DNA sequence: ACTCTTTAGTTGAAGCAACAACCAATTAGG
DNA sequence: CCTAATTGGTTGTTGCTTCAACTAAAGAGT
């Protein structure tokens, strides 16, 4: 089959997207690590818990929301539990399952970390764009996720298309 | 200082960008790993070399283009050299420096891997967007990189703004 | 010439993440 | 019921990234 190579316009857009995808995680990690002693993954997991009902999620659900494998989440949860930021307890309804629940300490940590994180997001992303571009990014994100995450697992807590 | 929280519109765009940034590397890695036995980082490094004059770049230059630390690149280069895809040789002009040069085998590897990679990029990104959105993504990428990569190190081989 | 600093790169140890193997609890089939 | 298959999680290796220390060459100052 003949390859449909990228046109110059497509290639230009692609090169920039790759650069952003490569650089953004580092920028996020660096600020959170520096200011709050959390990796972006840890912050994200805690933030998901903080917005969940009863600040509690099943390990499997949290793994999907944070795009992690279950083994990875298990290791991370063990570290966070050792730091007192969450607790794991067996689920009453299904005794195979484990519920991860944010402690008061963990909640306090999220509250402490959030302002700096939001400021960082503004600096690197939101405030670098015009209002129109923010809306375009919203649409583009939906289009890309329809191919990358057709089941909407990562964006589960946020209704799509809004 | 009072935190300027994200508006709903901003938050929606941000959530989608985070999801894309989280998912895209995995999608890229999986296809290249499966079809060509290369990580995305390895492919990217080889591709940069393949477009450089004489298929040769200084280690430092290649590290900047691929957003890698020098130690990381050194380890990866050692592995790629062991596989016969590139060679490292001391630089004549500056004997501290090392030049990485793509071998014929490495060139063949890039030629073999490129079509599948491009098809994957089309499937996950380019073909999921309208022509207008591709152009918008180009602009948005420039705006984000002006904050993330002000010196344009990663996009060094491609002139900005085109 | 001789030191001191900076630059370029490599190496070795330590920390995460992925994969695989495993155990426990639930569900389905005969 | 009693077995088999599936689901939910945890626990050990393997490989790559990162961090810190080290070698070596180039340049700067005296």
Coordinates of C-alpha atoms (C1' of nucleotides) in Angstrom, one line a residue:
Chain A
X1 CA 0.0 0.0 0.0
X2 CA 1.2 3.5 -0.9
X3 CA 1.9 5.7 2.0
X4 CA 0.0 8.9 2.3
X5 CA 2.7 11.1 3.6
X6 CA 1.9 14.2 5.6
X7 CA 1.5 17.4 3.7
X8 CA 3.6 20.4 4.9
X9 CA 0.7 21.9 6.8
X10 CA -0.1 18.6 8.5
X11 CA 3.6 18.0 9.3
X12 CA 4.0 21.4 10.8
X13 CA 1.0 20.8 13.1
X14 CA 2.2 17.3 14.0
X15 CA 5.7 18.4 14.9
X16 CA 4.3 21.0 17.3
X17 CA 1.9 18.6 18.9
X18 CA 4.8 16.1 19.4
X19 CA 6.9 18.8 21.0
X20 CA 4.0 19.8 23.4
X21 CA 3.3 16.2 24.3
X22 CA 7.0 15.7 25.1
X23 CA 7.5 18.9 27.1
X24 CA 4.3 19.4 29.0
X25 CA 4.6 16.5 31.4
X26 CA 8.0 17.7 32.5
X27 CA 6.7 21.2 33.1
X28 CA 3.9 19.8 35.2
X29 CA 6.0 17.4 37.1
X30 CA 8.7 19.9 37.9
X31 CA 6.4 22.4 39.5
X32 CA 4.4 19.9 41.6
X33 CA 7.6 18.1 42.7
X34 CA 9.2 21.4 43.7
X35 CA 6.3 23.0 45.5
X36 CA 4.4 20.0 46.9
X37 CA 6.5 16.9 46.8
X38 CA 4.1 15.1 44.5
X39 CA 4.5 13.8 41.0
X40 CA 1.9 14.8 38.5
X41 CA 0.6 11.2 38.5
X42 CA 0.2 11.3 42.3
X43 CA -1.4 14.7 42.3
X44 CA -3.8 13.5 39.6
X45 CA -4.8 10.5 41.5
X46 CA -5.4 12.5 44.7
X47 CA -7.4 15.0 42.7
X48 CA -9.6 12.3 41.2
X49 CA -10.3 11.0 44.7
X50 CA -11.0 14.5 46.1
X51 CA -13.8 14.9 43.5
X52 CA -15.3 11.5 43.9
X53 CA -18.3 10.8 46.1
X54 CA -17.2 10.1 49.7
X55 CA -13.6 10.8 48.4
X56 CA -13.5 7.2 47.6
X57 CA -12.9 5.1 44.4
X58 CA -12.3 1.5 43.6
X59 CA -8.7 0.8 42.6
X60 CA -9.8 -0.3 39.1
X61 CA -11.8 2.9 38.6
X62 CA -9.0 5.1 39.7
X63 CA -6.6 3.2 37.4
X64 CA -8.7 3.9 34.4
X65 CA -9.2 7.5 35.3
X66 CA -5.5 8.0 35.6
X67 CA -4.6 5.8 32.6
X68 CA -2.5 3.5 34.8
X69 CA -2.1 -0.2 34.9
X70 CA -3.4 -1.8 38.1
X71 CA 0.1 -2.9 39.2
X72 CA 1.4 0.6 38.8
X73 CA -1.5 2.1 40.8
X74 CA -1.0 -0.5 43.5
X75 CA 2.6 0.5 44.0
X76 CA 1.8 4.2 44.0
X77 CA -1.1 3.7 46.4
X78 CA 1.2 1.9 48.8
X79 CA 3.5 4.8 48.8
X80 CA 0.7 7.3 49.3
X81 CA -0.8 5.2 52.0
X82 CA 2.6 5.1 53.8
X83 CA 2.6 8.9 53.6
X84 CA -0.9 9.0 55.2
X85 CA -2.5 10.7 52.2
X86 CA -5.0 7.8 51.6
X87 CA -6.1 4.6 53.0
X88 CA -7.1 1.3 51.3
X89 CA -9.9 -0.8 52.8
X90 CA -11.7 -3.8 51.5
X91 CA -14.9 -3.1 49.8
X92 CA -18.0 -4.3 51.7
X93 CA -20.1 -5.2 48.6
X94 CA -17.5 -7.0 46.7
X95 CA -14.8 -8.5 48.9
X96 CA -12.3 -8.9 46.0
X97 CA -12.3 -5.1 45.6
X98 CA -10.3 -2.5 47.4
X99 CA -11.5 1.1 48.0
X100 CA -9.0 3.9 48.1
X101 CA -10.2 6.8 50.3
X102 CA -8.6 10.2 50.7
X103 CA -7.7 11.0 54.3
X104 CA -8.1 14.4 55.8
X105 CA -4.4 14.8 55.4
X106 CA -4.6 13.9 51.7
X107 CA -7.4 16.3 51.2
X108 CA -5.3 19.0 52.9
X109 CA -2.5 18.1 50.5
X110 CA -4.7 18.6 47.5
X111 CA -6.0 21.9 48.8
X112 CA -2.4 23.0 49.4
X113 CA -1.1 21.9 46.0
X114 CA -4.0 23.1 43.8
X115 CA -3.3 26.8 43.6
X116 CA 0.3 26.4 42.5
X117 CA -0.7 23.8 40.0
X118 CA -3.5 25.9 38.5
X119 CA -1.1 28.8 38.3
X120 CA 1.3 26.6 36.4
X121 CA -1.4 25.4 34.0
X122 CA -2.3 29.1 33.4
X123 CA 1.3 30.1 32.8
X124 CA 2.1 27.2 30.4
X125 CA -1.2 26.7 28.6
X126 CA -4.4 28.7 29.3
X127 CA -2.9 32.2 29.4
X128 CA -0.8 31.5 26.4
X129 CA -3.9 31.1 24.3
X130 CA -6.7 33.4 23.2
X131 CA -10.3 32.7 24.2
X132 CA -11.0 31.4 20.7
X133 CA -8.0 29.1 20.8
X134 CA -9.2 27.7 24.1
X135 CA -12.5 26.8 22.5
X136 CA -10.7 25.3 19.5
X137 CA -8.5 23.3 21.8
X138 CA -11.6 21.9 23.4
X139 CA -12.9 20.7 20.1
X140 CA -9.6 19.4 18.9
X141 CA -9.2 17.5 22.1
X142 CA -12.6 15.9 21.7
X143 CA -11.7 14.8 18.1
X144 CA -8.4 13.4 19.2
X145 CA -9.8 11.5 22.2
X146 CA -12.5 9.9 20.0
X147 CA -9.6 8.1 18.4
X148 CA -7.3 7.8 21.4
X149 CA -9.9 7.0 24.1
X150 CA -13.1 5.9 22.4
X151 CA -14.6 4.7 25.6
X152 CA -13.9 8.0 27.4
X153 CA -12.2 6.2 30.3
X154 CA -9.8 9.0 31.2
X155 CA -12.4 11.8 31.0
X156 CA -14.9 9.7 32.8
X157 CA -15.9 12.2 35.5
X158 CA -16.4 15.0 33.0
X159 CA -19.3 14.7 30.6
X160 CA -18.0 14.7 27.0
X161 CA -19.0 17.5 24.6
X162 CA -19.4 20.2 27.1
Chain B
X1 CA -2.5 35.7 46.5
X2 CA -5.9 34.8 45.3
X3 CA -6.0 31.9 42.9
X4 CA -7.5 32.6 39.5
X5 CA -9.3 29.2 39.1
X6 CA -10.1 27.9 35.7
X7 CA -13.4 28.8 34.1
X8 CA -15.6 25.9 33.0
X9 CA -14.5 26.4 29.4
X10 CA -10.9 26.6 30.3
X11 CA -11.2 23.6 32.5
X12 CA -12.8 21.5 29.7
X13 CA -10.1 22.4 27.3
X14 CA -7.4 21.6 29.9
X15 CA -8.9 18.2 30.9
X16 CA -8.8 17.2 27.2
X17 CA -5.3 18.3 26.7
X18 CA -4.1 16.4 29.7
X19 CA -5.8 13.3 28.5
X20 CA -4.2 13.6 25.1
X21 CA -0.8 14.3 26.5
X22 CA -1.2 11.2 28.7
X23 CA -2.5 8.9 26.0
X24 CA -0.7 9.8 22.8
X25 CA 2.8 8.6 23.9
X26 CA 1.4 5.2 24.6
X27 CA -0.3 5.0 21.3
X28 CA 2.9 6.0 19.5
X29 CA 5.1 3.7 21.5
X30 CA 2.8 0.7 21.1
X31 CA 2.7 0.8 17.3
X32 CA 6.4 1.4 16.8
X33 CA 7.3 -1.2 19.4
X34 CA 5.0 -3.7 17.8
X35 CA 5.8 -3.1 14.1
X36 CA 9.5 -2.1 14.2
X37 CA 10.9 -2.9 17.6
X38 CA 11.7 0.7 18.4
X39 CA 10.5 3.0 21.1
X40 CA 9.2 6.3 20.0
X41 CA 12.2 8.0 21.5
X42 CA 14.5 5.7 19.5
X43 CA 12.6 6.3 16.3
X44 CA 12.6 10.0 16.8
X45 CA 16.4 10.0 17.4
X46 CA 17.0 7.9 14.3
X47 CA 14.7 10.1 12.3
X48 CA 16.5 13.3 13.4
X49 CA 19.8 11.7 12.3
X50 CA 18.3 10.6 9.0
X51 CA 17.4 14.3 8.1
X52 CA 20.7 15.8 9.3
X53 CA 23.5 16.6 6.9
X54 CA 25.7 13.5 6.4
X55 CA 23.2 11.7 8.7
X56 CA 25.4 12.9 11.6
X57 CA 24.7 15.0 14.7
X58 CA 26.7 15.9 17.8
X59 CA 25.4 14.1 20.9
X60 CA 24.5 17.4 22.5
X61 CA 22.5 18.6 19.4
X62 CA 20.6 15.3 19.2
X63 CA 19.8 15.5 22.9
X64 CA 18.3 18.9 22.5
X65 CA 16.3 18.0 19.5
X66 CA 14.8 15.0 21.3
X67 CA 14.4 16.7 24.6
X68 CA 16.7 14.2 26.4
X69 CA 19.3 14.6 29.0
X70 CA 22.8 13.7 27.9
X71 CA 23.1 10.7 30.1
X72 CA 19.8 9.3 28.8
X73 CA 20.9 9.8 25.2
X74 CA 24.2 8.2 25.9
X75 CA 22.6 5.1 27.2
X76 CA 20.1 4.9 24.3
X77 CA 22.9 5.5 21.8
X78 CA 24.9 2.7 23.3
X79 CA 22.0 0.3 22.8
X80 CA 21.3 1.5 19.3
X81 CA 25.0 1.2 18.5
X82 CA 25.0 -2.4 19.8
X83 CA 22.1 -3.1 17.4
X84 CA 24.2 -1.6 14.5
X85 CA 21.8 1.2 13.8
X86 CA 24.3 4.0 14.5
X87 CA 28.0 4.5 15.2
X88 CA 29.6 7.0 17.6
X89 CA 33.0 8.5 16.6
X90 CA 35.1 11.3 18.2
X91 CA 34.7 14.6 16.5
X92 CA 37.8 15.8 14.6
X93 CA 37.4 19.6 15.3
X94 CA 36.5 19.3 19.0
X95 CA 37.9 16.2 20.5
X96 CA 35.6 16.4 23.5
X97 CA 32.7 15.9 21.3
X98 CA 31.1 12.8 19.9
X99 CA 29.3 12.5 16.6
X100 CA 26.5 10.0 16.2
X101 CA 26.1 8.8 12.6
X102 CA 23.3 6.7 11.2
X103 CA 24.6 3.5 9.5
X104 CA 23.1 2.1 6.3
X105 CA 21.3 -0.4 8.5
X106 CA 19.9 2.4 10.6
X107 CA 18.8 4.3 7.5
X108 CA 17.0 1.1 6.3
X109 CA 15.3 0.8 9.7
X110 CA 13.9 4.3 9.5
X111 CA 12.7 3.7 5.9
X112 CA 11.1 0.5 7.1
X113 CA 9.4 2.1 10.1
X114 CA 8.3 5.4 8.6
X115 CA 5.2 4.3 6.7
X116 CA 3.6 2.5 9.6
X117 CA 4.4 5.4 11.9
X118 CA 2.9 7.9 9.5
X119 CA -0.2 5.8 9.2
X120 CA -0.6 5.7 12.9
X121 CA -0.2 9.5 13.2
X122 CA -2.9 9.8 10.6
X123 CA -5.2 7.4 12.3
X124 CA -4.8 8.9 15.8
X125 CA -4.4 12.6 14.9
X126 CA -4.4 14.1 11.4
X127 CA -7.3 12.2 10.0
X128 CA -9.4 12.8 13.1
X129 CA -9.2 16.5 12.5
X130 CA -10.7 18.8 9.8
X131 CA -8.4 20.9 7.7
X132 CA -9.3 24.0 9.7
X133 CA -8.5 22.2 12.9
X134 CA -5.1 21.2 11.6
X135 CA -4.3 24.8 11.0
X136 CA -5.7 25.8 14.4
X137 CA -3.5 23.1 16.0
X138 CA -0.5 24.6 14.3
X139 CA -1.2 28.0 15.8
X140 CA -2.0 26.6 19.2
X141 CA 1.1 24.6 19.2
X142 CA 3.2 27.6 18.5
X143 CA 1.5 29.5 21.3
X144 CA 2.1 26.7 23.8
X145 CA 5.7 26.2 22.7
X146 CA 6.5 29.9 23.2
X147 CA 5.9 29.2 26.9
X148 CA 7.2 25.6 27.1
X149 CA 10.2 25.9 24.8
X150 CA 11.0 29.5 24.3
X151 CA 14.4 28.8 22.7
X152 CA 12.8 26.4 20.2
X153 CA 15.3 23.7 20.9
X154 CA 13.0 20.8 20.1
X155 CA 11.7 22.2 16.9
X156 CA 15.2 23.3 15.9
X157 CA 15.2 21.7 12.4
X158 CA 11.9 23.2 11.5
X159 CA 11.6 27.0 11.1
X160 CA 9.0 28.3 13.5
X161 CA 5.9 30.1 12.3
X162 CA 5.6 28.2 9.0
Chain C
dA1 C1' 53.8 27.3 30.9
dC2 C1' 50.3 26.4 34.8
dT3 C1' 46.2 26.4 37.1
dC4 C1' 41.1 27.0 37.2
dT5 C1' 36.8 26.8 35.1
dT6 C1' 33.7 25.3 31.7
dT7 C1' 32.0 22.0 28.3
dA8 C1' 31.2 17.2 26.4
dG9 C1' 30.3 12.8 27.3
dT10 C1' 30.4 8.3 29.8
dT11 C1' 29.7 5.3 33.6
dG12 C1' 27.5 3.1 37.8
dA13 C1' 24.0 3.0 41.3
dA14 C1' 19.0 4.0 42.6
dG15 C1' 14.2 4.6 41.6
dC16 C1' 9.9 3.9 38.8
dA17 C1' 7.0 1.6 35.4
dA18 C1' 5.8 -2.5 32.7
dC19 C1' 5.2 -7.3 32.4
dA20 C1' 4.3 -11.8 34.3
dA21 C1' 3.0 -14.8 37.9
dC22 C1' 0.3 -15.4 41.6
dC23 C1' -3.7 -15.5 45.2
dA24 C1' -8.5 -14.5 46.5
dA25 C1' -13.2 -13.8 45.7
dT26 C1' -17.1 -14.0 42.5
dT27 C1' -19.9 -15.8 38.9
dA28 C1' -21.4 -19.5 35.5
dG29 C1' -22.2 -24.4 34.0
dG30 C1' -23.2 -29.1 34.7
Chain D
dC1 C1' -23.1 -28.1 45.1
dC2 C1' -18.7 -28.4 42.7
dT3 C1' -15.8 -27.3 39.2
dA4 C1' -14.2 -23.9 35.8
dA5 C1' -13.6 -19.4 34.2
dT6 C1' -13.4 -14.5 35.2
dT7 C1' -12.5 -10.4 37.8
dG8 C1' -9.8 -7.6 41.4
dG9 C1' -5.3 -6.8 43.5
dT10 C1' -0.8 -7.6 45.1
dT11 C1' 3.9 -9.2 44.8
dG12 C1' 8.6 -10.1 42.4
dT13 C1' 11.9 -9.5 38.2
dT14 C1' 13.5 -6.8 34.1
dG15 C1' 14.5 -2.6 31.6
dC16 C1' 14.8 2.2 31.1
dT17 C1' 15.4 7.0 33.2
dT18 C1' 17.5 9.8 36.4
dC19 C1' 21.0 11.5 39.5
dA20 C1' 25.7 12.0 40.9
dA21 C1' 30.4 11.3 40.1
dC22 C1' 34.1 11.0 37.0
dT23 C1' 37.3 11.6 32.7
dA24 C1' 39.0 14.4 29.3
dA25 C1' 39.6 18.3 26.3
dA26 C1' 39.1 23.3 25.5
dG27 C1' 39.5 28.0 27.0
dA28 C1' 40.8 31.9 30.4
dG29 C1' 43.6 34.2 33.5
dT30 C1' 48.2 35.0 35.6

